[in-house]
Coordinates of C-alpha atoms and ligand atoms in Angstrom, one line a residue:
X236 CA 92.5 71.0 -23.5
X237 CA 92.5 69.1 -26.7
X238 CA 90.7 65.4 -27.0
X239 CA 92.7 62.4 -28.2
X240 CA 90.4 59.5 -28.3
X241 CA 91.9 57.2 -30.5
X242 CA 92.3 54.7 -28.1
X243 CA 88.6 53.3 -27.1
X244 CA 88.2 52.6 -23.7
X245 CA 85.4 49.6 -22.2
X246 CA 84.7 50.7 -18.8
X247 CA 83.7 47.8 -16.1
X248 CA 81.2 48.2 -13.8
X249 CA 81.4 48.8 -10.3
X250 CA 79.9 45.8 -8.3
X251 CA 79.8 44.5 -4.6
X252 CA 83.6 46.3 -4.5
X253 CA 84.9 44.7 -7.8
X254 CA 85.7 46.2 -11.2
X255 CA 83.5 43.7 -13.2
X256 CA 82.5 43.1 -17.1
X257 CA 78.8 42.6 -16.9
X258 CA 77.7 38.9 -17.8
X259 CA 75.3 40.4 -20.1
X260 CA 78.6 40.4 -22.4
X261 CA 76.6 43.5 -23.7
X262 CA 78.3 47.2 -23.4
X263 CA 76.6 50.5 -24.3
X264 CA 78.6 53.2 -26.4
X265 CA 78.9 57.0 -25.3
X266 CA 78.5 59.4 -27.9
X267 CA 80.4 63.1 -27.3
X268 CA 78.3 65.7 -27.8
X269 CA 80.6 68.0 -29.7
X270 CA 83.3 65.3 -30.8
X271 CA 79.9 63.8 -32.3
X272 CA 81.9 60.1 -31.8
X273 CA 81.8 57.5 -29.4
X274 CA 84.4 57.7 -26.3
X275 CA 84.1 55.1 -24.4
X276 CA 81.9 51.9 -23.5
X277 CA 80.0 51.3 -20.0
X278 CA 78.8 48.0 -19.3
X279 CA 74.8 46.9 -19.5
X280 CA 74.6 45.3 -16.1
X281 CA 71.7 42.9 -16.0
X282 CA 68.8 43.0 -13.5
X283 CA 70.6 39.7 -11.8
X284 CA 73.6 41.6 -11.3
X285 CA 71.8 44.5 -9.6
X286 CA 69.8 41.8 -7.4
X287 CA 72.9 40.5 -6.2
X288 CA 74.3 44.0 -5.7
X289 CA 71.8 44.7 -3.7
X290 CA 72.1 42.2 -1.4
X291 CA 75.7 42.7 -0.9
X292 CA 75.0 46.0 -0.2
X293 CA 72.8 45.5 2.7
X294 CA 75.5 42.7 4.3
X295 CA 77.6 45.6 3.8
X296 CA 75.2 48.6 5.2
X297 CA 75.2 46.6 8.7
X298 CA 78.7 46.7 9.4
X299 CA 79.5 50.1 8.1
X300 CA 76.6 51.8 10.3
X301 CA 78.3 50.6 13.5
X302 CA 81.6 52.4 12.4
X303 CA 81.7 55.5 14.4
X304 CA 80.8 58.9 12.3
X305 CA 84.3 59.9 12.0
X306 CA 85.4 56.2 10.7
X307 CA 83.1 57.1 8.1
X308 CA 83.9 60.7 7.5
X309 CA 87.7 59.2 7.1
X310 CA 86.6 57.6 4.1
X311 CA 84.3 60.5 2.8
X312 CA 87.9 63.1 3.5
X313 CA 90.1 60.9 1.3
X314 CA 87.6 60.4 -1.5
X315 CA 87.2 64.4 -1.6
X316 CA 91.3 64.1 -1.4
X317 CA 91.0 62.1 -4.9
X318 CA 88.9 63.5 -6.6
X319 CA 90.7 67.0 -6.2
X320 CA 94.4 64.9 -7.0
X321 CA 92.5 63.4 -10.4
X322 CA 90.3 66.8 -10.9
X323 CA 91.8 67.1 -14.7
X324 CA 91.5 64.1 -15.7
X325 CA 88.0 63.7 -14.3
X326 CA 87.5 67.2 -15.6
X327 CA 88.5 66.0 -19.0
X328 CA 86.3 63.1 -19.2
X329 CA 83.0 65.5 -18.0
X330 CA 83.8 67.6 -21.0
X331 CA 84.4 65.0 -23.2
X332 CA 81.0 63.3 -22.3
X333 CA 78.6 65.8 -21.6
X334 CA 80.2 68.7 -23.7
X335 CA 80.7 70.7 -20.6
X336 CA 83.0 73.6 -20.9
X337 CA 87.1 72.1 -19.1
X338 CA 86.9 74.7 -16.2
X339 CA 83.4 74.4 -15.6
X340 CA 83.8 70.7 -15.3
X341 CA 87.2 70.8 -13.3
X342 CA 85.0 73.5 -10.9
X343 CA 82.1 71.2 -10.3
X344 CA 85.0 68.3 -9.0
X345 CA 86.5 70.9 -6.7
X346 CA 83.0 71.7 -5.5
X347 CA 82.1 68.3 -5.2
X348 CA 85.1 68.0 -2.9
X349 CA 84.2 71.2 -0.8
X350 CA 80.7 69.5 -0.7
X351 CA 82.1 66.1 0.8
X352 CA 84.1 67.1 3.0
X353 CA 80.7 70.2 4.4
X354 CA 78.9 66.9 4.4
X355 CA 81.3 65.1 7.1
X356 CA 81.6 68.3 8.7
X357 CA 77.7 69.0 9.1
X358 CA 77.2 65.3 9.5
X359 CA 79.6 65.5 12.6
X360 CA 77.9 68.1 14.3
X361 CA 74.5 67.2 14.3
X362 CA 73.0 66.4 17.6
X363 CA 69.9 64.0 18.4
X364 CA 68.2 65.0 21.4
X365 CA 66.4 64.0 24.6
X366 CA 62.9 65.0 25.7
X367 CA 61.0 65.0 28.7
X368 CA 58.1 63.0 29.3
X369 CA 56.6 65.5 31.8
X370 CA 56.7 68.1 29.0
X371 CA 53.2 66.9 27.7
X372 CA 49.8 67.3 30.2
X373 CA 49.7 64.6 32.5
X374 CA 53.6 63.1 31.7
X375 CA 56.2 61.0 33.6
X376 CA 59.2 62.7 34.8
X377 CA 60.8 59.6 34.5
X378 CA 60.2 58.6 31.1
X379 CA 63.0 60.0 28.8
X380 CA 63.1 59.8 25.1
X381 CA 66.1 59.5 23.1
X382 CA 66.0 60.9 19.7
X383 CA 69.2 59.6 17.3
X384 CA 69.3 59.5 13.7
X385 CA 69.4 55.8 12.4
X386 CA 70.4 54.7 8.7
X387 CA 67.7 54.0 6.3
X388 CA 69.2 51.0 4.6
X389 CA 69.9 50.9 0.7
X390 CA 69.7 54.3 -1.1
X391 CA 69.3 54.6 -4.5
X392 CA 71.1 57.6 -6.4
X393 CA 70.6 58.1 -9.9
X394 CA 71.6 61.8 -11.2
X395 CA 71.5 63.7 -14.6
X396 CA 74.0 63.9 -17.4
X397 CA 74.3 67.9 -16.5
X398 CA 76.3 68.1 -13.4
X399 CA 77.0 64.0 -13.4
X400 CA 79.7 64.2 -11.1
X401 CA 78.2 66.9 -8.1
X402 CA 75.0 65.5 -8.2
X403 CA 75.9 62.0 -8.1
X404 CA 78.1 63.3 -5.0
X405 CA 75.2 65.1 -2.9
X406 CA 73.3 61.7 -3.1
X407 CA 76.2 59.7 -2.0
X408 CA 78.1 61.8 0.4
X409 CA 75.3 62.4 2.8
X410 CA 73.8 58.3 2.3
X411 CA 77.3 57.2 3.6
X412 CA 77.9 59.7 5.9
X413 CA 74.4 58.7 7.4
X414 CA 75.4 54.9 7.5
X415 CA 73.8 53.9 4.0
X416 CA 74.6 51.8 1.2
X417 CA 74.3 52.9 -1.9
X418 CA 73.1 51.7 -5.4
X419 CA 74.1 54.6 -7.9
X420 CA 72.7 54.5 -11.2
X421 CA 74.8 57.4 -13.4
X422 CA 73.2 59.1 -16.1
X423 CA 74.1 57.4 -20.0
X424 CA 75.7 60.3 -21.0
X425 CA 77.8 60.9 -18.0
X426 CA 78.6 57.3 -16.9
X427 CA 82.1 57.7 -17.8
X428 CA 82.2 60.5 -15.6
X429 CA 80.1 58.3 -13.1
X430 CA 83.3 55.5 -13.5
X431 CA 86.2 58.3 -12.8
X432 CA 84.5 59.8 -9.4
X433 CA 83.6 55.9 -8.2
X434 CA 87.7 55.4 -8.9
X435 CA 88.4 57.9 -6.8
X436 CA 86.0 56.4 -3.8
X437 CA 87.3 53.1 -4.1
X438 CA 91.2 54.1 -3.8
X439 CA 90.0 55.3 -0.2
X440 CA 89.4 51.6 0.4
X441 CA 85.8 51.6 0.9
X442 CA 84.4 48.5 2.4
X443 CA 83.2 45.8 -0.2
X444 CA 79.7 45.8 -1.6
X445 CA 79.0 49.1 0.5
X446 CA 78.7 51.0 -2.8
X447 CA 77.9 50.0 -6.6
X448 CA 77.5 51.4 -9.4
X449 CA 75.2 50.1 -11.9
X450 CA 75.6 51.3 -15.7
X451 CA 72.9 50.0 -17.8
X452 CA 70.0 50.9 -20.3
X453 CA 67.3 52.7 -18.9
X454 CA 64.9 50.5 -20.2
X455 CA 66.5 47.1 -18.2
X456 CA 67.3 48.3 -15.2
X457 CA 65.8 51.4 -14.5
X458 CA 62.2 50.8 -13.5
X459 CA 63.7 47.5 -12.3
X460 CA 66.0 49.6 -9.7
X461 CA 63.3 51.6 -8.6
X462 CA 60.7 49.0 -7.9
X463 CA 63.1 46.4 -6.3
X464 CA 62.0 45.8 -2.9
X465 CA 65.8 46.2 -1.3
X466 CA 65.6 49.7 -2.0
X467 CA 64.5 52.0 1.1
X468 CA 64.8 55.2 -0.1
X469 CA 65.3 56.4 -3.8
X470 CA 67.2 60.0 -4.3
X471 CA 66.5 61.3 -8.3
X472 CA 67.6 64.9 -10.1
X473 CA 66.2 64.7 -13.9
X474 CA 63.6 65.7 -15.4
X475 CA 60.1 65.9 -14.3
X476 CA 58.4 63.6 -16.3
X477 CA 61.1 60.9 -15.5
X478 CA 60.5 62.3 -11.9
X479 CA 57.0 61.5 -12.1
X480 CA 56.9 58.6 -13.3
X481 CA 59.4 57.1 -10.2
X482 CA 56.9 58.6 -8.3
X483 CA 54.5 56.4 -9.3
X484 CA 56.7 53.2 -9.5
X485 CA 57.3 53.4 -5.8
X486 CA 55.4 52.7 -3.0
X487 CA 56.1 53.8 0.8
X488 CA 59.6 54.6 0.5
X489 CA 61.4 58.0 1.2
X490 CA 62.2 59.9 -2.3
X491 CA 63.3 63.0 -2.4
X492 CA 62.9 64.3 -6.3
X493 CA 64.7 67.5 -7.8
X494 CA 63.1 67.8 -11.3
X495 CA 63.0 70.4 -14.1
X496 CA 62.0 74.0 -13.9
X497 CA 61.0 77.0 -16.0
X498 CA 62.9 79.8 -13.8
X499 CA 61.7 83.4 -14.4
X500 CA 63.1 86.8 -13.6
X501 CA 60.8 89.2 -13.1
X502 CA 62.0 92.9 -14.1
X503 CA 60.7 95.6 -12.8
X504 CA 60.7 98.9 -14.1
X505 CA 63.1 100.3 -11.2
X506 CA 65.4 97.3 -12.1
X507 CA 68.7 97.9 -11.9
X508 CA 69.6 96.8 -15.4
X509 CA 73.4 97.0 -15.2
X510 CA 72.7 93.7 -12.4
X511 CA 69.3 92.2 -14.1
X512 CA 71.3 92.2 -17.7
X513 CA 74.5 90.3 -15.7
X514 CA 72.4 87.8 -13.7
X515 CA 70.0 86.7 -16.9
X516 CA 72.7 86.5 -18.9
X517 CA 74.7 84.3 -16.9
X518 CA 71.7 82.1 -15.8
X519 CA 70.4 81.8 -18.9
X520 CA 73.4 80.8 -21.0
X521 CA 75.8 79.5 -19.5
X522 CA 76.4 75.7 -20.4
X523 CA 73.7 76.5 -23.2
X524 CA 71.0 76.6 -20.6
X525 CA 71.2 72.9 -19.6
X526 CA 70.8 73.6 -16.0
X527 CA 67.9 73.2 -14.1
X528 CA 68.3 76.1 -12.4
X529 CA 68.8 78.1 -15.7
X530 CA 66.9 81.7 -16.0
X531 CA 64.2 79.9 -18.9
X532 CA 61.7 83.2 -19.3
X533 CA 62.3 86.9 -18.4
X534 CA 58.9 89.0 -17.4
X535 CA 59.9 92.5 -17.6
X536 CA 58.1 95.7 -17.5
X537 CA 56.9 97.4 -20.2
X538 CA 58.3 100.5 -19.2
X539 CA 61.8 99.3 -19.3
X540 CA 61.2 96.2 -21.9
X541 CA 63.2 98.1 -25.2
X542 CA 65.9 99.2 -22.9
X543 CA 66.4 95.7 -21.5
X544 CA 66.0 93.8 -24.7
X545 CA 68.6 95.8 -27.1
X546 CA 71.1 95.5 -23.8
X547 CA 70.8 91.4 -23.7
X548 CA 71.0 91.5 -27.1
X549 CA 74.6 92.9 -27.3
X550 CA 75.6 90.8 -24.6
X551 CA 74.2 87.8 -26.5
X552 CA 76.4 88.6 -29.6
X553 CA 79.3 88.7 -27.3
X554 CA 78.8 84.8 -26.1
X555 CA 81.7 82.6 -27.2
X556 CA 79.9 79.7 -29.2
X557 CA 81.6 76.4 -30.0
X558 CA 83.6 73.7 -28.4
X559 CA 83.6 73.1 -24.5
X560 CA 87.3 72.7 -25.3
X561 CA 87.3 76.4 -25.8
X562 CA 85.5 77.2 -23.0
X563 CA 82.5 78.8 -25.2
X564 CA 79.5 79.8 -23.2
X565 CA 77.5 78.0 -26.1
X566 CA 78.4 74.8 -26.8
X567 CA 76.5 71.9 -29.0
X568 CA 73.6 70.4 -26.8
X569 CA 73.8 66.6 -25.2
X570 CA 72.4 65.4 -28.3
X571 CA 70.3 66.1 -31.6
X572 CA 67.3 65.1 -30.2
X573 CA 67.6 68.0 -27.8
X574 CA 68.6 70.2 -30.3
X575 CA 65.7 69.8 -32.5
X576 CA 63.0 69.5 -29.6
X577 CA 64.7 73.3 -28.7
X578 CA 64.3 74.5 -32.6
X579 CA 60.9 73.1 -32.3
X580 CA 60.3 75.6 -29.6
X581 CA 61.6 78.4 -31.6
X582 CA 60.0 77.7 -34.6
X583 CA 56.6 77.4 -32.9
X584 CA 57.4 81.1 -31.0
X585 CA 57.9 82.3 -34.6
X586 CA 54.9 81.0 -36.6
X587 CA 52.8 82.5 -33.4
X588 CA 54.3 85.9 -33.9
X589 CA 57.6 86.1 -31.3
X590 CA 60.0 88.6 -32.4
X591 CA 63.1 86.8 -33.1
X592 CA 66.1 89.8 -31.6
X593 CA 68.6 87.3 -32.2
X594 CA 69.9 83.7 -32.9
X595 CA 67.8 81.1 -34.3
X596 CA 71.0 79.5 -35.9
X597 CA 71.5 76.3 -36.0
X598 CA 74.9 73.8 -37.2
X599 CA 73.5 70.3 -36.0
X600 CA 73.1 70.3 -32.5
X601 CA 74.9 73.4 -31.9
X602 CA 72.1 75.3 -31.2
X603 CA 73.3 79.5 -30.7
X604 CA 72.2 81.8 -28.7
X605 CA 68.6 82.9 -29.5
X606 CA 66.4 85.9 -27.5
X607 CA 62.7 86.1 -28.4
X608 CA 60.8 89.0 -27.5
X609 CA 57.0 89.4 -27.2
X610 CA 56.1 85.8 -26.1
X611 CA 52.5 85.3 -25.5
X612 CA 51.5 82.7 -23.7
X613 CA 50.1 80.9 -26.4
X614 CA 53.3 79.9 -27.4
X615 CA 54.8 76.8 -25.7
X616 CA 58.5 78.4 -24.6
X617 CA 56.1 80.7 -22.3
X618 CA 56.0 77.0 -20.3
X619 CA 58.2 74.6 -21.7
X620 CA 61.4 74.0 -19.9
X621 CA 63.9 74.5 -23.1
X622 CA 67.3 72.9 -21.8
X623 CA 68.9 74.7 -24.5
X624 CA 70.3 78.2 -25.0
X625 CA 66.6 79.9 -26.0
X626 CA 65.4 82.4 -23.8
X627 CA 61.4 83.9 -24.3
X628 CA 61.1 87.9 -23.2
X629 CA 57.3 87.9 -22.2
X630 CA 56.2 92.0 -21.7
X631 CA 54.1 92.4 -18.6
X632 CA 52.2 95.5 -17.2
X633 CA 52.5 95.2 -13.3
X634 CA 54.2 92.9 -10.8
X635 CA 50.9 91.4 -10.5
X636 CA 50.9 90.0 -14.1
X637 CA 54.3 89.3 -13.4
X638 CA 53.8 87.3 -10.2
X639 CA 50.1 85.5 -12.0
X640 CA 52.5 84.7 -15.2
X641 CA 55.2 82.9 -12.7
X642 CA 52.9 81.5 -10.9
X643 CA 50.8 80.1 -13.6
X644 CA 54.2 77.8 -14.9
X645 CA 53.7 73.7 -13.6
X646 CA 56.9 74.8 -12.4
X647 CA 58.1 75.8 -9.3
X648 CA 62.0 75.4 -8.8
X649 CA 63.8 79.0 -8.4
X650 CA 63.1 82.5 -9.3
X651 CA 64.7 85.6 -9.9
X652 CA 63.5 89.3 -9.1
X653 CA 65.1 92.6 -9.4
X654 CA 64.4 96.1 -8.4
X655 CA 66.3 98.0 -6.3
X656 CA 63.1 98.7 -4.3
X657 CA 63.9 95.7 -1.4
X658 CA 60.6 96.3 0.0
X659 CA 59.0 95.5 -3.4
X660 CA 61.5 93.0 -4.0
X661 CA 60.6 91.1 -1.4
X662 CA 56.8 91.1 -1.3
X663 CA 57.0 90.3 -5.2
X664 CA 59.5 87.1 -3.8
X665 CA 57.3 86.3 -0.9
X666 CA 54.2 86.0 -3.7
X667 CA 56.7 83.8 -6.1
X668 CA 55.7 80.0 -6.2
X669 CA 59.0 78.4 -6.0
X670 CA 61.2 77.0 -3.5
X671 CA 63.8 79.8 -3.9
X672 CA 63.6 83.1 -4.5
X673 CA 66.8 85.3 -5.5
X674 CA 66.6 89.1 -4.9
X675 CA 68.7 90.9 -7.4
X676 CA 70.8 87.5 -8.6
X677 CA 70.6 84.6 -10.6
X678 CA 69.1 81.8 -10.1
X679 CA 71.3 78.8 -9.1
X680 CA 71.4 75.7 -6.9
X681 CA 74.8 77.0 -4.5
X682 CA 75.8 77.7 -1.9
X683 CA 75.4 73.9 -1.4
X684 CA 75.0 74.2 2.0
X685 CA 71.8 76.2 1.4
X686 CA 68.1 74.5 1.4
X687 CA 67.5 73.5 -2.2
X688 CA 64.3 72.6 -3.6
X689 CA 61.4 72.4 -5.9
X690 CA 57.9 72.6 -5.7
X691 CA 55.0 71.7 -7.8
X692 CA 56.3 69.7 -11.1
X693 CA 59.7 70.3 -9.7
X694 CA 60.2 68.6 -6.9
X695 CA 59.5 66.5 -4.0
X696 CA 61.7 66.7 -0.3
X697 CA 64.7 68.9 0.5
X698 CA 68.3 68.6 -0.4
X699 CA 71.3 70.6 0.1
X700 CA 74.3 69.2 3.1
X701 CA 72.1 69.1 6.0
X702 CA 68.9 68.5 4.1
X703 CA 69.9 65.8 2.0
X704 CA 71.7 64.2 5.5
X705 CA 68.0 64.4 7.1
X706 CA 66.5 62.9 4.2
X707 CA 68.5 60.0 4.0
X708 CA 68.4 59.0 8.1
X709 CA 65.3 58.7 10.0
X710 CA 65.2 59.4 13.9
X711 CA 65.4 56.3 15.8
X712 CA 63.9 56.5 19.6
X713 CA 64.1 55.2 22.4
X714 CA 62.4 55.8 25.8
X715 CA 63.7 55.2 29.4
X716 CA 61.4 54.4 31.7
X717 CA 62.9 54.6 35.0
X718 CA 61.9 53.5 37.8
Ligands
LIG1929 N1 66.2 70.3 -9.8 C1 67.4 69.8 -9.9 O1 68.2 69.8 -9.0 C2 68.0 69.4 -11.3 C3 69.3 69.4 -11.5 C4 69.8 69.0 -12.7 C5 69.0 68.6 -13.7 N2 67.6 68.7 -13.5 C6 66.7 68.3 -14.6 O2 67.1 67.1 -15.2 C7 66.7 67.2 -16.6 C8 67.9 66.9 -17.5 O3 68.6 65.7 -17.1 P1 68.4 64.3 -17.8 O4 68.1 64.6 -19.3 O5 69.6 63.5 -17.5 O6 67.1 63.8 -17.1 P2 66.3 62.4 -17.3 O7 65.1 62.5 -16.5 O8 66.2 62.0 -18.7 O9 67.3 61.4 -16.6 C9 67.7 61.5 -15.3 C10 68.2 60.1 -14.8 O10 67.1 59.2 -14.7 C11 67.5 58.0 -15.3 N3 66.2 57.3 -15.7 C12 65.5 57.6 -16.8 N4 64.4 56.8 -16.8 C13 64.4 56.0 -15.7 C14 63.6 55.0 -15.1 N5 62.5 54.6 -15.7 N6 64.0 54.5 -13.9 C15 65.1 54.9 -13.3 N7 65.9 55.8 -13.8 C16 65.6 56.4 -15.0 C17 68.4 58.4 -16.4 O11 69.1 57.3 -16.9 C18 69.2 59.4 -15.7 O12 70.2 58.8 -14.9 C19 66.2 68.6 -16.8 O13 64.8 68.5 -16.8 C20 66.7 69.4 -15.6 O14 65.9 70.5 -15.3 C21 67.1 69.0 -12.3

């Protein structure tokens, strides 16, 4: 999968149903991680643009929510249709912009498909209910609630440069399927990407206005998005501090926040290692670590600490390092500024006394694969969520110092815990601050159909398919009171 990208490409914007150059006349260039060029151009919409977009949108919200589900779900099937038909070239532009490896990128567009198309499915066979008024002391046989799930107006989806096509797609899907419009505001680096999957929705002939899709510097439009009073509900995946800082931009609106992490798997000392070695080292490195859900500290057992070390180690020095193109397991982070905030976190673990077991290498921001043993929690990788392909080995003496270190992280997205001990497994899991624990696996956000979530600095609300389609509809209801 060689890149060609002689030919520079100025991308419109997506507004009220029209492919539109903003009237800013400004564009914004987006720089390739690995080609270490620009590829393309997105426009910088204005904050006028987005009012209008806004109000189109909710013209637009109050005829789609009185299509019937499966009018909407028609629209929802084909756009899973395109983005499967242009899954290489959508595939190609993820790589190209966010430095993702080609079949990781063309896997996340077929699972962004299978997720539509769950969405309609789940959306389809969800059931409001009725209750009866004599079910409380002292009720009315004949009053009858009604209990539907009504729209909530305008969402707002703005997603990560990581997975910028999937997690654009599990905010959108389910605010459709639900009877919303939507505002989405794509990551810079992955607004290309953002461009290709919008494409795709509007060849199904969505109705005008219903969706758009704002490009635009951070620093013009994005508090300016979140604050605008049109918005009713806001749906963010980045990192916690951005995550944060919407929170307190917004008042009395739904948001549902999936934020960073600092994902640890505990060891124990009857481990399994052939499993624990296999899980870390695919949840720690793949993509260079840039996923929230990546495995960011191991906390093993002294007992089995050498054994486990020297294993990961080989495996380390087997990763493939270079160009997405390639499919390397390590590949050059989203930019340098990422690169050197992770070498900052190595070279403070060193000066405090880490062992370094392998890595620390660095060719601009191609940062390879680096294990450090004997963290202490002094250092600031014990807590610091790298995004990059550094992983800390802190040494622990029980499961209680395993389960006090995990627990001490601001963190609380996923963790991971192996010993082939279930009953131990599980009470260690059960004592895990987190909104997921995985017994004897990785850490990971799939199956999307499964609850995902964050707690503590990383997260707010639920998503995964039926979660996110609760969160983005609120019950509507309506009593009889016969006579
Ligand atoms: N928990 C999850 O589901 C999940 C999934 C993927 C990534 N992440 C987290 O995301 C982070 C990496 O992604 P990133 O670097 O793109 O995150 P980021 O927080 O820098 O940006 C996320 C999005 O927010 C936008 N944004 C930034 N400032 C804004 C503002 N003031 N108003 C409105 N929008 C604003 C960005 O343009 C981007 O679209 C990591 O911390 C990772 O753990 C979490």
């Amino acid at each position: 999968m060689a890149s060609n990208v002689s030919e520079l490409t100025t991308y419109l914007a997506y507004l009220e149903g029209e492919w539109k150059k903003s009237s800013s006349g400004e564009t914004i260039a987006i720089q390739s991680p690995y080609l270490r060029q620009t590829i393309g151009y997105v426009q910088a919409v204005t904050q006028e643009e987005v009012d209008h977009a806004i109000t189109e949108a909710h013209k637009a919200q109050k005829r789609w929510a009185k299509l019937s589900l499966s009018e909407r779900g028609a629209y929802l099937e084909k756009w899973a249709d395109e983005l499967v038909a242009g899954s290489e070239e959508i595939a190609k532009t993820i790589m190209q912009e966010v430095g993702k490896g080609f079949k990781d990128a063309q896997k996340e567009v077929v699972r962004t498909a299978d997720l539509i198309r769950y969405t309609v499915q789940d959306a389809l066979h969800m059931h409001g209910e009725s209750l009866k008024g004599d079910g409380f002391p002292g009720g009315d046989q004949k009053k009858i609630g009604i209990v539907e799930s009504a729209p909530l107006g305008v969402v707002l989806a703005i997603a990560p440069f990581n997975y910028p096509v999937n997690l654009a797609a599990s905010k959108i899907a389910p605010a459709l399927m639900m009877g919303n419009a939507v505002i989405f505001k794509p990551a810079t680096q992955g607004s290309i990407s953002g461009v290709k999957m919008i494409e795709a929705l509007d060849k199904t002939g969505l109705p005008k206005g219903l969706l758009s899709l704002t490009t635009g510097r951070g620093s013009v439009i994005g508090d300016y998005l979140v604050e605008h009073k049109g918005i009713n509900m806001i749906s963010f995946t980045g990192g916690s501090s951005t995550g944060r800082h919407l929170s307190k931009q917004t008042t009395m609106i739904p948001l549902v926040l999936e934020l960073g992490g600092k994902d640890p798997a505990i060891v124990c000392e009857d481990a399994d290692l052939d499993v624990a070695v296999k899980s870390i080292m695919n949840g720690a490195y793949s993509y260079s670590g840039q996923r929230c859900t990546a495995i960011k500290r191991v906390l093993v057992n002294d007992k089995i600490a050498d054994a486990l070390v020297s294993r990961l180690k080989a495996e380390i020095e087997k990763l493939t390092v270079g160009s997405p193109e390639k499919d390397s397991t390590i590949v050059p982070l989203i930019d340098d500024k990422s690169a050197d905030f992770v070498q900052g976190l190595i070279d403070d673990a060193l000066v405090k006394g880490a062992t370094l077991v392998t890595g620390n290498k660095r060719k601009e921001n191609l940062i390879y694969p680096t294990l450090l043993d004997n963290v202490t929690e002094d250092m600031d990788v014990a807590w610091i969520e790298p995004f990059g392909p550094v992983l800390p080995v802190i040494r622990v003496a029980s499961d209680e110092e395993a389960i006090e270190l995990a627990n001490k992280s601001e963190f609380g997205l996923q963790a991971s815990v192996f010993s082939q001990d279930i009953d131990r497994a599980l009470a260690v899991a059960r004592q895990v601050e987190a909104g997921t624990v995985q017994i004897n696996g990785r850490t990971e956000r799939g199956p999307d159909h499964f609850p995902f979530l964050g707690v503590k600095s990383s997260g707010m609300g639920v998503q995964g398919i039926h979660h996110s389609l609760l969160s983005m509809s609120r019950e509507r209801v309506t009593v009889l009171n016969l006579k």
